[in-house]
XYZ file of C-alpha atoms in Angstrom:
719
model
C -2.140 -31.044 65.504
C -4.401 -33.614 63.763
C -3.643 -34.271 60.065
C -6.498 -34.258 57.783
C -6.493 -36.361 54.591
C -9.717 -35.412 52.851
C -11.072 -31.928 51.737
C -14.834 -32.641 52.835
C -13.574 -32.867 56.300
C -12.565 -29.251 56.177
C -15.007 -26.641 57.575
C -15.788 -23.424 55.474
C -14.642 -20.313 57.197
C -15.921 -16.770 56.644
C -14.340 -14.332 58.978
C -16.210 -11.106 59.770
C -15.064 -7.855 58.565
C -14.250 -6.303 55.149
C -10.722 -7.768 54.971
C -8.984 -10.498 57.052
C -5.592 -12.153 57.268
C -4.001 -15.433 58.179
C -4.412 -14.910 61.946
C -8.048 -14.596 61.586
C -8.343 -18.133 60.224
C -8.015 -21.547 61.660
C -5.390 -23.593 59.738
C -5.330 -27.380 59.658
C -2.445 -29.667 58.636
C -3.649 -31.469 55.282
C -1.726 -34.338 53.687
C 0.045 -37.293 54.962
C 2.494 -37.846 57.948
C 5.352 -37.595 55.604
C 4.259 -34.346 53.862
C 1.412 -31.829 54.813
C 0.861 -28.328 54.668
C -1.382 -25.660 56.370
C -4.814 -25.306 54.741
C -7.756 -23.168 55.192
C -11.000 -23.459 53.306
C -12.772 -20.036 52.399
C -15.483 -18.920 49.947
C -13.799 -18.021 46.737
C -15.306 -14.537 46.370
C -13.318 -13.558 49.509
C -9.843 -14.483 48.173
C -8.968 -10.837 47.379
C -10.115 -9.983 50.987
C -7.597 -12.360 52.178
C -4.786 -10.860 50.044
C -5.508 -7.513 51.011
C -5.388 -8.309 54.612
C -2.222 -10.220 54.163
C -0.748 -7.145 52.545
C -1.675 -4.950 55.420
C 0.499 -6.928 58.012
C 1.745 -4.507 60.589
C 5.170 -5.925 61.060
C 5.654 -6.985 57.364
C 3.555 -4.630 54.989
C 3.987 -5.673 51.510
C 2.359 -6.837 48.283
C 1.789 -10.339 46.688
C 2.457 -10.754 42.976
C 1.225 -14.016 41.021
C 4.423 -16.048 40.639
C 2.694 -18.966 38.643
C -0.868 -19.772 37.602
C -2.863 -22.474 35.818
C -6.531 -22.818 34.608
C -8.751 -25.567 33.479
C -12.056 -25.467 31.933
C -15.121 -26.882 33.557
C -15.689 -30.535 32.239
C -12.287 -31.150 31.249
C -11.711 -33.826 33.747
C -13.821 -36.904 33.743
C -12.355 -38.192 36.941
C -10.976 -36.160 39.667
C -9.980 -35.941 43.354
C -11.410 -33.519 45.907
C -8.491 -31.188 45.791
C -8.044 -30.929 42.095
C -8.198 -27.279 40.955
C -10.118 -25.232 38.507
C -7.811 -22.393 38.940
C -4.405 -22.376 40.461
C -2.303 -19.430 41.771
C 0.878 -19.311 43.589
C 0.933 -15.861 45.375
C 4.484 -14.678 46.353
C 5.619 -11.775 48.756
C 6.854 -8.970 46.331
C 10.176 -8.711 48.268
C 10.851 -12.204 46.710
C 11.644 -14.894 45.602
C 14.936 -12.982 43.978
C 17.365 -11.380 46.059
C 18.885 -8.163 44.758
C 20.573 -7.304 48.167
C 24.096 -8.124 49.238
C 25.314 -11.524 48.167
C 21.938 -12.293 46.298
C 21.100 -12.866 42.748
C 18.473 -13.508 40.345
C 16.891 -17.326 40.657
C 19.297 -19.642 38.647
C 16.211 -20.922 36.800
C 15.180 -17.599 35.695
C 16.776 -15.872 32.826
C 14.832 -12.591 33.016
C 12.579 -10.531 35.644
C 9.008 -11.244 35.194
C 7.347 -8.119 34.101
C 4.311 -8.548 36.485
C 2.528 -5.303 37.076
C 2.082 -5.851 40.800
C 5.702 -6.669 41.585
C 7.804 -4.704 44.145
C 8.184 -0.860 43.031
C 11.862 -1.367 42.712
C 14.157 -4.452 41.678
C 16.649 -3.432 44.370
C 14.009 -3.799 47.217
C 13.621 -7.564 46.364
C 15.248 -9.232 49.415
C 14.725 -12.858 48.680
C 11.438 -13.296 50.871
C 10.291 -16.763 51.073
C 6.792 -16.085 52.202
C 4.250 -17.409 49.707
C 0.655 -19.361 49.507
C -1.389 -21.034 47.045
C -5.003 -20.457 46.117
C -6.875 -23.394 44.542
C -10.362 -23.013 43.240
C -11.788 -26.313 43.713
C -12.814 -28.044 40.605
C -15.488 -30.195 42.600
C -16.731 -26.837 44.429
C -16.051 -23.722 42.269
C -17.499 -21.598 44.952
C -14.804 -22.550 47.619
C -10.947 -21.766 47.581
C -8.267 -23.884 49.480
C -5.855 -21.851 50.804
C -2.343 -23.608 51.214
C 0.374 -21.583 53.277
C 3.679 -22.832 52.324
C 5.810 -20.562 54.374
C 3.989 -17.781 56.487
C 7.344 -16.175 57.738
C 8.805 -13.161 55.850
C 12.296 -14.398 56.135
C 15.034 -15.177 53.501
C 16.747 -18.404 53.183
C 19.075 -17.946 56.036
C 16.338 -17.461 58.249
C 16.614 -13.637 58.803
C 13.788 -11.099 58.621
C 14.449 -9.377 55.289
C 12.128 -6.394 55.112
C 9.459 -4.495 57.005
C 10.242 -2.532 60.255
C 11.932 -5.334 61.852
C 14.500 -5.451 59.153
C 17.756 -3.231 59.837
C 18.284 -3.004 56.043
C 14.562 -2.330 55.059
C 14.151 0.347 52.250
C 10.500 0.818 53.181
C 7.996 3.096 51.515
C 9.002 6.554 50.483
C 12.658 5.475 50.190
C 13.194 8.074 47.570
C 12.418 10.941 49.900
C 14.649 10.030 52.599
C 17.321 12.572 53.358
C 21.067 11.583 52.682
C 22.206 9.451 55.731
C 25.984 8.759 55.152
C 27.659 5.945 57.225
C 28.967 8.542 59.828
C 25.602 9.755 60.752
C 24.161 6.480 60.803
C 26.773 5.039 63.029
C 26.696 8.080 65.234
C 22.863 7.549 65.668
C 23.182 3.981 66.375
C 26.029 4.243 68.705
C 23.957 6.820 70.884
C 21.124 4.627 70.930
C 23.350 1.474 72.031
C 24.496 3.475 74.909
C 21.206 4.438 76.019
C 21.002 8.249 75.422
C 17.604 9.710 75.318
C 15.861 9.559 72.034
C 15.248 13.383 72.050
C 18.858 14.097 72.361
C 19.762 11.325 69.585
C 17.194 12.982 67.386
C 18.636 16.427 67.816
C 22.102 15.170 66.827
C 20.838 13.162 63.803
C 19.238 16.319 62.683
C 22.250 18.238 63.082
C 24.242 15.951 60.999
C 21.395 15.378 58.274
C 21.273 19.538 58.023
C 24.896 19.629 56.628
C 23.751 17.883 53.565
C 20.107 18.875 53.209
C 19.524 22.036 54.905
C 16.890 22.579 57.352
C 13.405 21.347 56.293
C 10.082 20.569 58.097
C 9.880 17.352 55.999
C 13.498 16.440 56.462
C 12.943 16.777 60.108
C 9.794 14.445 60.171
C 11.460 11.726 58.005
C 14.386 11.934 60.266
C 12.223 11.646 63.363
C 10.742 8.546 61.686
C 14.222 7.061 61.093
C 15.486 7.529 64.581
C 12.227 6.096 66.109
C 12.393 2.953 63.627
C 16.146 2.517 64.151
C 15.483 2.759 68.104
C 12.762 0.178 67.723
C 14.738 -2.173 65.764
C 17.798 -2.069 68.384
C 15.498 -2.598 71.162
C 13.832 -5.597 69.581
C 16.955 -7.158 68.439
C 18.248 -10.055 70.296
C 21.242 -12.193 70.291
C 19.403 -15.316 70.233
C 18.809 -16.255 66.648
C 18.270 -19.908 67.731
C 17.816 -21.536 70.921
C 20.872 -23.532 70.427
C 23.940 -21.438 70.635
C 26.015 -23.013 67.991
C 23.243 -22.901 65.540
C 22.735 -19.191 66.613
C 26.276 -18.247 66.143
C 26.383 -20.052 62.726
C 23.553 -17.796 61.582
C 25.255 -14.497 62.928
C 28.284 -15.531 60.921
C 26.313 -16.022 57.776
C 24.634 -12.529 58.113
C 27.848 -10.676 59.190
C 30.366 -11.902 56.746
C 31.981 -8.658 56.519
C 32.452 -8.604 60.057
C 34.129 -12.118 60.253
C 37.722 -12.396 59.247
C 37.981 -16.184 60.640
C 35.371 -18.745 61.519
C 35.992 -22.516 62.252
C 33.185 -24.483 63.810
C 33.724 -27.039 66.349
C 34.237 -30.596 65.518
C 36.315 -33.498 66.793
C 39.547 -32.482 65.205
C 39.100 -28.609 65.093
C 38.572 -26.197 68.169
C 35.991 -23.500 68.033
C 37.539 -20.345 66.655
C 35.759 -17.023 65.924
C 37.490 -13.814 64.751
C 35.495 -10.686 64.692
C 36.427 -7.426 63.022
C 34.132 -4.580 61.767
C 35.235 -2.479 58.781
C 35.696 0.365 61.088
C 37.974 -1.554 63.274
C 39.900 -2.503 60.244
C 40.484 0.956 59.456
C 41.594 1.829 62.684
C 44.037 -1.084 62.552
C 45.404 0.200 59.389
C 45.490 3.805 60.628
C 46.967 3.269 64.088
C 48.786 0.095 63.667
C 50.976 0.845 60.975
C 54.597 1.389 62.114
C 53.176 1.322 65.549
C 52.204 -1.107 68.424
C 49.831 -3.884 68.776
C 48.791 -5.159 72.244
C 46.773 -8.295 73.179
C 44.375 -8.716 76.246
C 44.796 -12.361 75.938
C 42.702 -14.380 78.467
C 39.421 -12.190 79.389
C 36.718 -14.201 80.886
C 38.677 -17.514 81.195
C 36.717 -18.578 83.997
C 33.157 -17.012 83.435
C 32.683 -17.024 79.843
C 32.030 -20.332 77.512
C 35.024 -19.141 75.613
C 37.799 -16.984 76.489
C 38.062 -13.566 74.742
C 41.373 -12.283 73.238
C 41.402 -8.607 72.148
C 43.844 -6.989 69.922
C 44.452 -3.376 70.717
C 46.149 -0.345 68.870
C 47.179 2.868 70.436
C 45.282 5.822 68.918
C 46.462 9.459 68.672
C 46.212 9.963 72.521
C 47.825 6.783 73.173
C 44.507 5.067 74.366
C 43.929 1.612 73.663
C 41.323 0.808 70.877
C 40.137 -2.590 70.183
C 40.646 -3.525 66.467
C 39.944 -7.407 66.680
C 38.079 -9.798 68.879
C 39.112 -13.654 68.903
C 36.824 -16.089 70.844
C 38.365 -19.233 71.336
C 39.827 -21.782 74.063
C 42.900 -22.954 72.170
C 46.227 -21.451 72.361
C 48.265 -24.237 70.260
C 50.600 -22.628 67.771
C 48.544 -24.102 64.597
C 45.424 -22.657 65.503
C 46.813 -19.393 66.699
C 48.502 -19.200 63.216
C 45.297 -19.778 61.531
C 43.473 -16.731 62.770
C 46.577 -14.508 63.014
C 47.283 -15.040 59.305
C 43.754 -14.494 58.162
C 43.718 -11.261 60.112
C 47.204 -10.100 58.523
C 46.096 -10.995 55.170
C 42.860 -8.954 55.433
C 45.029 -5.952 56.429
C 47.634 -6.540 53.434
C 44.471 -6.745 51.106
C 43.810 -3.068 51.905
C 47.133 -1.643 52.409
C 50.094 -3.953 51.064
C 52.650 -1.452 52.889
C 51.201 -1.934 56.245
C 53.780 -3.330 58.781
C 53.811 -3.487 62.634
C 56.790 -2.335 64.598
C 56.009 -4.271 67.832
C 53.453 -6.792 69.414
C 52.698 -6.679 73.158
C 51.807 -10.014 74.936
C 50.688 -10.319 78.506
C 50.865 -14.006 79.018
C 53.800 -15.798 79.310
C 52.150 -18.922 78.025
C 51.379 -17.135 74.607
C 52.667 -18.559 71.516
C 55.350 -16.046 70.105
C 56.373 -17.796 67.058
C 53.336 -17.024 65.107
C 53.701 -13.434 65.938
C 57.298 -13.255 64.503
C 56.506 -15.339 61.573
C 53.386 -13.550 60.593
C 53.958 -10.032 61.485
C 57.787 -10.004 61.335
C 58.131 -7.730 64.428
C 59.582 -7.444 67.873
C 57.577 -9.095 70.758
C 57.276 -7.118 74.069
C 55.953 -8.299 77.338
C 53.374 -6.289 79.562
C 53.553 -6.659 83.382
C 49.951 -5.281 83.758
C 48.434 -8.659 84.105
C 50.721 -10.102 86.772
C 50.640 -6.903 88.626
C 47.048 -6.715 88.655
C 46.441 -10.367 89.969
C 48.970 -10.036 92.622
C 47.734 -6.843 94.002
C 44.114 -7.858 93.841
C 44.588 -10.999 95.640
C 46.974 -9.401 98.330
C 44.235 -6.854 99.110
C 41.572 -9.592 99.112
C 43.507 -12.104 101.311
C 45.375 -9.727 103.501
C 43.369 -7.398 105.814
C 46.508 -5.456 107.236
C 47.474 -2.501 104.864
C 51.058 -2.495 106.088
C 51.370 -6.315 105.275
C 49.800 -5.799 101.914
C 52.283 -2.982 101.195
C 55.379 -5.330 102.304
C 54.294 -8.475 100.346
C 53.601 -6.552 97.238
C 57.157 -4.717 97.649
C 58.750 -8.050 98.324
C 57.210 -9.553 95.083
C 58.349 -6.644 93.068
C 61.847 -7.209 94.419
C 61.712 -10.831 93.205
C 61.066 -9.674 89.776
C 63.773 -7.155 89.709
C 66.042 -10.051 90.866
C 66.029 -11.199 87.214
C 68.761 -8.362 86.751
C 70.413 -8.151 90.124
C 71.651 -11.680 89.813
C 69.933 -13.040 93.114
C 68.065 -16.404 93.273
C 64.449 -15.699 92.799
C 63.484 -18.834 94.454
C 65.426 -18.093 97.504
C 63.800 -14.878 97.884
C 60.518 -16.616 97.256
C 61.067 -19.029 100.062
C 62.274 -15.994 102.374
C 58.720 -14.384 101.664
C 56.972 -17.540 102.520
C 58.816 -17.811 105.945
C 58.346 -14.239 106.911
C 54.644 -14.256 106.444
C 53.612 -17.561 107.618
C 50.423 -16.051 109.185
C 49.113 -14.998 105.809
C 48.098 -18.404 104.920
C 45.112 -17.518 102.600
C 47.303 -15.655 100.234
C 50.362 -18.143 100.377
C 48.102 -20.932 99.570
C 46.842 -18.910 96.530
C 50.243 -18.004 95.505
C 51.590 -21.528 95.722
C 48.725 -23.137 93.803
C 48.517 -20.442 91.070
C 51.933 -19.028 90.507
C 54.623 -21.103 91.970
C 54.325 -23.984 89.230
C 54.827 -21.559 86.441
C 56.766 -18.832 88.166
C 59.974 -19.912 86.369
C 58.290 -19.634 82.991
C 56.986 -16.107 83.784
C 60.314 -14.816 85.096
C 62.229 -16.367 81.818
C 59.732 -14.539 79.605
C 60.258 -11.055 81.508
C 64.014 -11.573 81.273
C 63.889 -12.729 77.547
C 61.421 -10.266 75.942
C 61.564 -6.315 76.158
C 59.296 -5.047 78.826
C 56.502 -2.531 77.978
C 56.152 0.796 79.628
C 53.666 1.764 82.524
C 51.897 3.999 79.858
C 50.988 0.913 77.696
C 50.280 -1.296 80.736
C 47.963 1.074 82.198
C 46.209 1.879 78.645
C 45.629 -1.977 78.355
C 44.315 -2.190 81.819
C 41.835 0.598 81.168
C 40.391 -1.491 78.190
C 40.404 -4.383 80.405
C 38.213 -2.583 83.198
C 36.010 -1.100 80.767
C 35.469 -4.440 79.010
C 34.731 -5.963 82.444
C 32.180 -3.350 83.245
C 30.229 -3.672 80.119
C 30.068 -7.680 80.125
C 29.740 -8.472 83.537
C 26.643 -6.641 84.355
C 24.375 -8.423 86.796
C 21.411 -8.422 84.194
C 23.391 -10.585 81.706
C 24.807 -13.175 84.078
C 22.710 -15.885 82.754
C 23.801 -15.368 79.450
C 27.770 -15.647 79.861
C 27.722 -19.032 78.366
C 26.639 -18.117 75.221
C 28.824 -16.880 72.598
C 26.231 -15.202 70.366
C 25.527 -12.716 73.410
C 29.077 -12.013 73.669
C 29.362 -11.261 69.938
C 26.198 -9.287 70.245
C 27.509 -7.440 73.186
C 31.143 -6.655 71.594
C 29.621 -5.504 68.058
C 26.686 -3.198 69.584
C 27.432 -1.613 72.959
C 31.166 -1.904 73.216
C 31.922 -1.169 69.363
C 29.657 1.847 69.654
C 31.235 3.148 72.838
C 34.711 3.285 71.416
C 33.359 4.675 68.055
C 31.753 7.344 69.621
C 34.815 8.162 71.959
C 36.882 8.571 68.757
C 34.346 10.641 66.855
C 33.721 12.995 69.840
C 37.566 13.634 70.051
C 38.224 14.126 66.539
C 34.960 16.336 65.564
C 35.368 18.103 69.059
C 31.793 17.255 69.732
C 29.941 15.582 72.615
C 32.287 17.390 75.019
C 31.200 15.169 78.168
C 31.958 12.112 76.046
C 35.343 13.644 75.046
C 36.170 14.653 78.585
C 35.526 11.077 79.876
C 37.384 9.460 76.873
C 40.648 11.886 77.511
C 40.460 10.740 81.368
C 40.253 6.961 80.621
C 43.779 6.144 81.451
C 45.567 6.561 84.723
C 48.484 8.045 82.524
C 46.493 10.861 81.380
C 44.824 11.446 84.717
C 48.494 11.693 86.150
C 49.472 14.365 83.802
C 46.877 16.556 85.518
C 48.744 16.308 88.835
C 51.199 19.130 89.302
C 54.684 18.285 90.428
C 54.243 20.498 93.428
C 51.491 18.102 94.889
C 54.125 15.195 95.397
C 56.587 15.070 98.339
C 58.999 12.310 98.439
C 60.495 10.762 101.574
C 63.931 12.051 102.080
C 65.175 9.481 104.554
C 64.978 5.957 102.785
C 62.813 6.705 99.776
C 60.339 4.420 101.261
C 57.165 6.292 100.485
C 55.659 9.435 98.784
C 52.537 11.614 99.169
C 50.493 12.949 96.690
C 47.965 15.611 97.547
C 44.386 15.365 96.170
C 43.182 17.965 93.653
C 39.765 18.089 94.705
C 40.280 18.222 98.464
C 43.581 19.696 99.647
C 43.007 18.123 103.142
C 43.567 14.348 101.623
C 46.892 13.069 100.753
C 47.540 9.672 99.188
C 50.240 7.480 100.624
C 52.298 5.621 97.881
C 54.646 2.860 99.186
C 57.747 1.774 97.601
C 57.820 4.791 94.975
C 59.651 4.433 91.718
C 58.595 0.801 91.366
C 56.089 -0.816 89.047
C 54.932 -2.417 92.269
C 54.274 0.535 94.305
C 51.176 0.440 96.571
C 48.967 3.404 96.816
C 46.015 3.439 99.513
C 43.562 5.259 96.943
C 40.125 3.613 96.128
C 41.108 2.828 92.528
C 44.439 1.121 93.588
C 42.792 -0.943 96.414
C 40.758 -2.648 93.636
C 43.911 -3.834 92.022
C 44.257 -1.106 89.292
C 47.451 0.845 88.516
C 46.145 4.375 89.733
C 47.506 7.970 88.636
C 49.172 8.405 92.008
C 51.657 5.798 91.404
C 52.238 6.811 87.917
C 52.771 10.473 89.003
C 55.224 9.474 91.619
C 56.988 7.086 89.338
C 57.474 9.899 86.788
C 59.030 12.202 89.224
C 61.284 9.213 90.674
C 62.448 8.492 87.018
C 64.353 11.730 86.855
C 66.210 11.106 90.124
C 69.281 9.003 90.545
C 68.576 7.912 94.019
C 65.637 5.708 92.635
C 66.295 2.662 90.525
C 65.075 2.826 86.856
C 61.789 1.414 85.706
C 61.677 -2.332 84.739
C 60.893 -1.327 80.985
C 64.089 0.968 81.023
C 66.327 -1.561 82.758
C 65.121 -4.400 80.185
C 66.112 -1.750 77.403
C 69.676 -1.357 79.023
C 69.914 -5.076 79.330
C 69.342 -5.504 75.615
C 71.817 -2.856 74.686
C 74.358 -4.498 76.873
C 73.730 -7.794 75.299
C 74.283 -6.342 71.864
C 77.590 -4.896 72.923
C 78.640 -7.885 74.792
C 77.698 -10.488 71.989
C 80.943 -10.441 69.857
C 83.778 -12.283 71.412
C 86.269 -11.335 68.528
C 86.952 -8.713 65.970
C 84.445 -10.513 63.609
C 81.265 -9.671 61.262
C 79.185 -10.068 64.426
C 80.682 -7.019 65.934
C 79.874 -5.029 62.717
C 76.197 -6.248 63.077
C 75.806 -5.438 66.819
C 77.442 -1.956 65.973
C 75.175 -1.441 63.131
C 71.919 -2.464 65.265
C 73.053 -0.321 68.138
C 73.647 2.782 65.974
C 70.225 2.088 64.281
C 68.240 1.781 67.437
C 70.089 4.919 69.049
C 69.492 7.135 65.892
C 65.578 6.235 65.997
C 65.291 6.762 69.492
C 67.183 10.158 69.171
C 64.618 11.176 66.401
C 61.614 10.135 68.582
C 62.667 12.155 71.421
C 63.528 15.112 69.423
C 59.825 14.999 67.869
C 58.107 14.514 71.148
C 60.191 17.407 72.817
C 59.731 19.764 69.911
C 57.342 22.744 70.091
C 57.699 23.621 66.320
C 57.491 20.594 63.610
C 59.298 23.263 61.208
C 62.541 23.216 63.020
C 62.628 19.273 62.537
C 61.771 19.375 59.161
C 64.252 22.090 58.033
C 67.076 19.923 59.836
C 66.447 16.926 57.701
C 68.734 16.099 54.878
C 67.437 16.441 51.248
C 66.585 13.324 49.591
C 67.178 13.497 45.835
C 65.281 11.082 43.447
C 66.268 10.348 39.733
C 65.893 12.943 37.171
C 63.021 11.140 35.181
C 61.140 10.847 38.523
C 61.760 14.557 39.277
C 60.479 15.757 36.251
C 57.595 13.210 36.098
C 56.270 14.063 39.686
C 53.082 15.945 39.737
C 52.780 16.023 35.962
C 49.238 15.184 34.968
C 48.817 12.491 32.494
C 48.159 13.980 28.927
C 46.232 11.058 27.775
C 43.412 11.566 30.436
C 43.181 15.024 29.235
C 42.651 14.311 25.501
C 39.213 14.207 23.877
C 37.799 10.967 22.551
C 38.898 11.714 18.944
C 42.700 12.380 20.078
C 42.625 9.235 21.667
C 41.350 7.518 18.876
C 43.916 9.031 16.693
C 46.813 8.205 18.986
C 45.439 4.627 19.008
C 45.272 4.250 15.362
C 48.710 5.799 14.679
C 50.197 3.357 17.095
C 48.701 0.539 15.190
C 50.030 1.944 11.901
C 53.710 2.064 13.569
C 53.221 -1.615 14.710
C 52.147 -2.681 11.202
C 55.234 -0.929 9.710
C 57.557 -2.530 12.246
C 56.015 -6.005 11.093
C 56.586 -5.233 7.427
C 60.257 -4.280 8.187
C 60.659 -7.545 10.199
C 59.475 -9.628 7.244
C 61.954 -7.656 5.098
C 64.801 -8.400 7.086
């Protein structure tokens, strides 16, 4: 746009209609190349019509107050420029310039609030809006006014919309009349909208929640309908792209969502990009379900498709389903970088609950740094086989067309893993596998290129660390599959290389999905959601299969049949039963997943001596044997090994009793009594007398204490 340097070059504008706004005017750049503003020239008697039009903006309804003003009398200037003013007024949006919202405050240059009559109705509604313009009544032409728009956008200093229908935190007109909406109701409504539930159903549930606090009222229902509609409009219009540049966009997101970020390190020459995301609800679940329990990691999601791989920390909820409690987006796995975000997360949890402690940490990658986990969380590290099992099975099915070949290769790979306890050489078995299946070149090339170079590292990790159970592996895999479905939708393939899109997807749709699952289960509402949530993991689906539906091969234990519960004419064939590397011909297993049929067969085989124990149990036995064989003489090491073994045995025995008990009262009655000190017993439950005393009594007690103190001082002087 051409820059105008003289006021006489501007055309006087007079838009039709009673009121008009900035969109009805043609704006011109006025000033110099270095400094210029958007200006327009109108008749002075139409300034009020312009201000009214600006206040009636549909997307940003507001009022403007006079932030600053000056006047001159006619004839006070002997010499003047064409843009000199007779009257000068700075109009500012009444949602600014102060910011009384989160992280805001009164302007540092202002020690008091201006008592201007046309300010915003409530101080708490001021959100730091930077929209303002200047009206100059020209000294040379008093009938004209020069409009100078310094900032036309209704945004705060961070560049975010801070009021109006497009603002998520907008108070809006009639805020005093809006019914009480607690965080639970608001989160429920947002979750349903994010998951695509029709607005009519969302509104019905929203009103049902509000009526618990406000009762049934026509006005309340009307306001609730407006709230749901507005919230839906905000969510639909919201976008992950806060800036065209992805790096700048994620900086803006971090600035706006500080409560949901526990660690952020921008990419530079010396430091890699790291972003740790955890909402307040996720923090609560981590404290609730992670204390004295397990944390698992789905560590390398999207390593090929996403700009930065995603690591998810998971806890096991009351149904032993995995629940994401933190997301870490980074490419680095170096120990110093892992220690940074892990310590920040641990410190955040301890700030809320200093007694919080983890019993075990499950990893799924042999290349993962274990030292930071042991140093920061001070817990045992376990290894989950789900990732290696899933990767092998998916590629076997993809690259080998014959199902019998698929079964045999998968079984042989499982035997190689079992060899870490059998004492056989795994690399000899691997060479035999290559010779026996020379015709399966596609799979052998994949395996030699991807797994053989790091095969020793994986086997060493499996032998060194305790192995996690199939239930834990199935739960982690269920989260991984759900995450894959949510993120790898065809409509989002173009955005996979943007971090802001990934963060937006995680904190909106995925977060809402898990929140609604937990809410449906705990409140016994949304029965369809609850039923789907319960059946999420293959372990829970396997529990629904009766033992009578399973038939084992009595000859050589080579296969088992599982009768379908939906169609009695269909039977699924499970090859290599009793092993984590069992192969099933059902559709879910043929996608590389751990299916319910394999788990059910392994449950039954685990109680039979003719089948070898599971890898997790065999790993546990190996640890106990190692403890018993550790001391070579009658030394303190023997005492330490004995103490550790008895401690583990006692804890396992109590856990088994708790899981198998039908009545918790019998376990409580069998517990030994624990006596506390006499002083503690007499003071427990006794209310504080000071809190119940009236103010006069408190004053008397204070004065008497002061007198005793003075008396002691006098005695000390005499002595």
